[in-house]
Coordinates of C-alpha atoms and ligand atoms in Angstrom, one line a residue:
M1 CA -21.8 176.6 181.4
S2 CA -20.3 174.6 184.3
A3 CA -21.5 171.0 184.3
D4 CA -23.0 171.0 187.8
A5 CA -25.3 173.9 186.9
R6 CA -26.8 171.8 184.2
S7 CA -28.0 169.2 186.7
T8 CA -31.8 169.3 186.9
V9 CA -33.8 170.8 189.6
D10 CA -37.6 170.6 189.8
L11 CA -38.9 174.1 189.8
D12 CA -42.4 172.9 190.7
T13 CA -41.3 171.6 194.1
W14 CA -38.9 174.5 194.9
P15 CA -40.8 177.4 196.4
H16 CA -40.0 180.7 194.7
L17 CA -41.6 183.7 193.3
L18 CA -41.0 185.9 190.2
T19 CA -42.1 189.5 189.9
E20 CA -41.7 190.8 186.3
G21 CA -39.9 194.0 185.7
S22 CA -41.1 197.2 184.1
S23 CA -40.1 196.0 180.6
P24 CA -39.5 192.6 179.0
D25 CA -35.8 193.1 178.9
A26 CA -35.4 194.5 182.4
P27 CA -32.5 193.1 184.5
V28 CA -33.2 190.4 187.0
V29 CA -32.4 190.6 190.7
L30 CA -32.0 187.2 192.4
T31 CA -32.9 187.8 196.1
L32 CA -31.7 185.4 198.8
H33 CA -33.0 185.6 202.3
G34 CA -31.2 185.1 205.6
T35 CA -31.7 182.4 208.2
G36 CA -35.4 182.3 209.2
G37 CA -36.5 184.5 206.3
D38 CA -38.3 183.5 203.1
E39 CA -38.7 184.4 199.5
R40 CA -41.5 187.0 200.2
E41 CA -39.8 189.2 202.7
I42 CA -36.5 189.4 200.9
A43 CA -38.1 190.2 197.5
A44 CA -38.5 193.9 198.5
L45 CA -34.7 194.2 198.6
G46 CA -34.5 193.5 194.9
T47 CA -36.9 196.3 194.1
A48 CA -35.1 198.6 196.5
L49 CA -31.8 198.0 194.8
M50 CA -33.0 198.2 191.2
P51 CA -36.5 199.7 190.8
G52 CA -38.0 198.3 187.6
A53 CA -36.0 195.1 187.6
A54 CA -37.6 191.7 187.6
V55 CA -37.2 189.9 191.0
L56 CA -36.6 186.2 191.2
S57 CA -36.8 185.0 194.8
P58 CA -36.4 181.3 195.8
R59 CA -36.6 179.8 199.3
G60 CA -33.6 178.1 201.0
R61 CA -34.4 174.4 201.3
V62 CA -32.5 173.6 204.5
S63 CA -34.4 173.7 207.7
E64 CA -32.7 174.5 211.0
G65 CA -35.3 173.9 213.6
G66 CA -38.0 175.2 211.2
A67 CA -35.9 178.2 210.1
N68 CA -35.2 178.3 206.3
R69 CA -31.6 178.3 205.4
W70 CA -29.4 177.8 202.3
F71 CA -27.0 175.3 203.7
R72 CA -26.3 173.4 207.0
R73 CA -24.0 174.7 209.7
L74 CA -22.3 172.9 212.5
A75 CA -22.5 176.0 214.8
E76 CA -22.9 179.7 214.3
G77 CA -20.2 180.7 211.8
V78 CA -19.0 177.1 211.3
F79 CA -20.4 175.9 208.0
D80 CA -20.8 172.4 206.6
V81 CA -18.7 173.3 203.6
D82 CA -19.6 170.1 201.7
D83 CA -23.2 171.2 202.0
V84 CA -22.4 174.8 201.0
I85 CA -20.8 173.5 197.8
A86 CA -23.7 171.0 197.1
R87 CA -26.3 173.7 197.7
A88 CA -24.4 176.3 195.6
H89 CA -24.5 173.8 192.7
E90 CA -28.3 173.4 193.3
L91 CA -28.9 177.1 193.4
A92 CA -26.9 177.5 190.1
A93 CA -29.1 174.8 188.6
F94 CA -32.2 176.6 189.9
V95 CA -31.2 179.9 188.2
V96 CA -30.5 178.2 184.9
A97 CA -33.9 176.4 185.0
A98 CA -35.8 179.5 186.1
R99 CA -34.2 181.7 183.4
E100 CA -35.3 179.2 180.8
R101 CA -38.8 178.7 182.2
Y102 CA -39.6 182.4 182.7
D103 CA -37.9 183.6 179.5
L104 CA -35.2 185.5 181.4
E105 CA -32.3 184.3 179.3
G106 CA -30.0 187.0 177.9
R107 CA -31.0 189.6 180.6
P108 CA -28.4 190.9 183.1
L109 CA -28.7 189.1 186.4
I110 CA -27.5 190.4 189.8
A111 CA -27.7 188.3 192.9
T112 CA -28.2 189.9 196.3
G113 CA -28.6 188.3 199.7
F114 CA -28.5 189.0 203.4
S115 CA -26.5 187.0 205.9
N116 CA -27.0 183.3 205.1
G117 CA -28.4 184.4 201.7
A118 CA -25.3 186.5 201.0
N119 CA -23.1 183.5 201.9
I120 CA -24.8 181.2 199.4
A121 CA -24.7 183.9 196.7
L122 CA -21.0 184.3 197.2
A123 CA -20.4 180.6 197.1
T124 CA -22.5 180.2 194.0
A125 CA -20.7 183.1 192.2
L126 CA -17.3 181.7 193.0
L127 CA -18.3 178.2 191.9
H128 CA -20.4 179.2 188.9
P129 CA -19.2 182.6 187.6
D130 CA -21.1 182.1 184.4
V131 CA -24.4 181.7 186.2
L132 CA -24.0 184.4 189.0
P133 CA -21.4 186.9 187.9
R134 CA -22.5 189.7 190.2
V135 CA -23.3 189.7 193.8
V136 CA -24.3 192.4 196.3
A137 CA -23.6 190.7 199.7
F138 CA -25.1 192.3 202.9
S139 CA -23.5 190.9 206.1
G140 CA -21.9 188.0 204.3
M141 CA -18.6 186.2 205.0
H142 CA -16.2 183.6 203.6
P143 CA -18.6 180.8 202.7
F144 CA -15.9 178.1 202.5
G145 CA -14.1 178.4 205.8
D146 CA -10.9 176.3 205.9
Q147 CA -12.0 174.0 203.1
E148 CA -11.4 176.3 200.1
P149 CA -12.3 174.8 196.8
D150 CA -10.2 175.2 193.7
V151 CA -12.1 177.9 191.7
L152 CA -11.4 180.3 188.9
A153 CA -13.5 183.5 189.5
T154 CA -12.5 185.6 186.5
G155 CA -15.2 188.0 185.6
V156 CA -17.0 187.8 189.0
E157 CA -17.9 191.2 190.6
L158 CA -18.6 191.2 194.3
L159 CA -19.8 194.0 196.5
L160 CA -19.2 193.2 200.2
L161 CA -21.1 195.3 202.7
N162 CA -20.5 194.6 206.3
G163 CA -20.6 196.1 209.8
D164 CA -17.2 196.2 211.4
Q165 CA -18.4 194.8 214.7
D166 CA -20.5 192.0 213.4
P167 CA -20.0 188.8 215.5
M168 CA -22.0 186.7 212.9
A169 CA -19.8 187.9 209.9
P170 CA -16.5 188.7 211.5
A171 CA -14.2 191.2 209.7
A172 CA -11.4 188.6 209.6
S173 CA -13.6 186.2 207.6
V174 CA -14.7 189.0 205.2
A175 CA -11.0 190.0 204.7
R176 CA -10.1 186.4 203.9
L177 CA -13.0 186.2 201.4
E178 CA -11.8 189.3 199.7
Q179 CA -8.3 187.9 199.4
F180 CA -9.5 184.5 198.3
A181 CA -11.8 185.9 195.6
S182 CA -9.3 188.5 194.4
A183 CA -6.5 186.0 194.1
R184 CA -8.8 183.9 191.8
G185 CA -9.6 186.8 189.5
A186 CA -12.7 188.3 191.0
S187 CA -13.1 192.0 191.3
V188 CA -14.1 192.8 194.9
T189 CA -15.3 196.0 196.4
R190 CA -15.5 196.0 200.1
R191 CA -17.3 198.6 202.3
S192 CA -17.4 198.5 206.0
R193 CA -19.6 200.6 208.3
P194 CA -19.6 200.9 212.1
G195 CA -22.0 198.4 213.6
G196 CA -23.2 194.8 213.5
H197 CA -25.4 192.4 211.5
G198 CA -27.9 194.2 209.2
I199 CA -28.5 196.5 206.3
D200 CA -28.5 200.2 206.6
Q201 CA -29.5 203.1 204.3
G202 CA -25.9 204.0 203.5
E203 CA -25.3 200.5 202.3
L204 CA -28.4 200.5 200.1
A205 CA -27.2 203.7 198.5
A206 CA -23.7 202.4 198.1
A207 CA -25.2 199.2 196.4
Q208 CA -27.3 201.3 194.1
E209 CA -24.3 203.4 193.1
W210 CA -22.2 200.3 192.5
L211 CA -24.9 198.7 190.4
A212 CA -25.3 201.9 188.4
G213 CA -21.5 201.9 187.7
L214 CA -21.4 198.3 186.3
K215 CA -20.9 197.9 182.6
Ligands
MLT301 C1 -24.8 181.9 208.2 O1 -24.7 181.7 207.0 O2 -25.0 181.0 209.0 C2 -24.8 183.3 208.7 O3 -23.5 183.7 208.7 C3 -25.4 183.6 209.9 C4 -26.9 183.4 209.8 O4 -27.4 183.4 208.7 O5 -27.5 183.3 210.8

């Protein structure tokens, strides 16, 4: 396990919820909300993607004018990459601690997120492939901008689902993420639909199919 993911986080002060699955060894879906969302509203995405899975849903701990986020940004689409990296380390530590506390160790874990939640999932997977090896990212983009860290992403499997006219997650940024992650050993599946920021039924179906095809 990467050293940063072993740093301690206090689960008692980090808002989150856990919904157990249909069996004690059911897979775990980590759900990560978008800007202004929370752990409750996004949890339904986990169940929609994998009925019967356990759902682990933390809240982003950055506030932007009262809206929950996962990391700071300087402007829309311009991220504070040092904060992205620091928060990704924190999220990895959260996952390690939650797996231990809730007896989730040894169960397959899939992360999914929307928008800002997709971006932190992607950053965490690329920095901590051993903690978050699989991500379904809805309306996500390249989380590192021009400040790309030195990572090795062998074994990481990413599904990128985007609208081709999304001003908040521009296609050029998604293409750059695909190239960045693939060049570092990740397996990347990218699916683009007409339209903007959001999640549509076709993407949910594509995500379910992708998840069902994972080994
Ligand atoms: C972000 O991470 O800032 C997203 O791309 C946009 C948003 O969440 O509002």
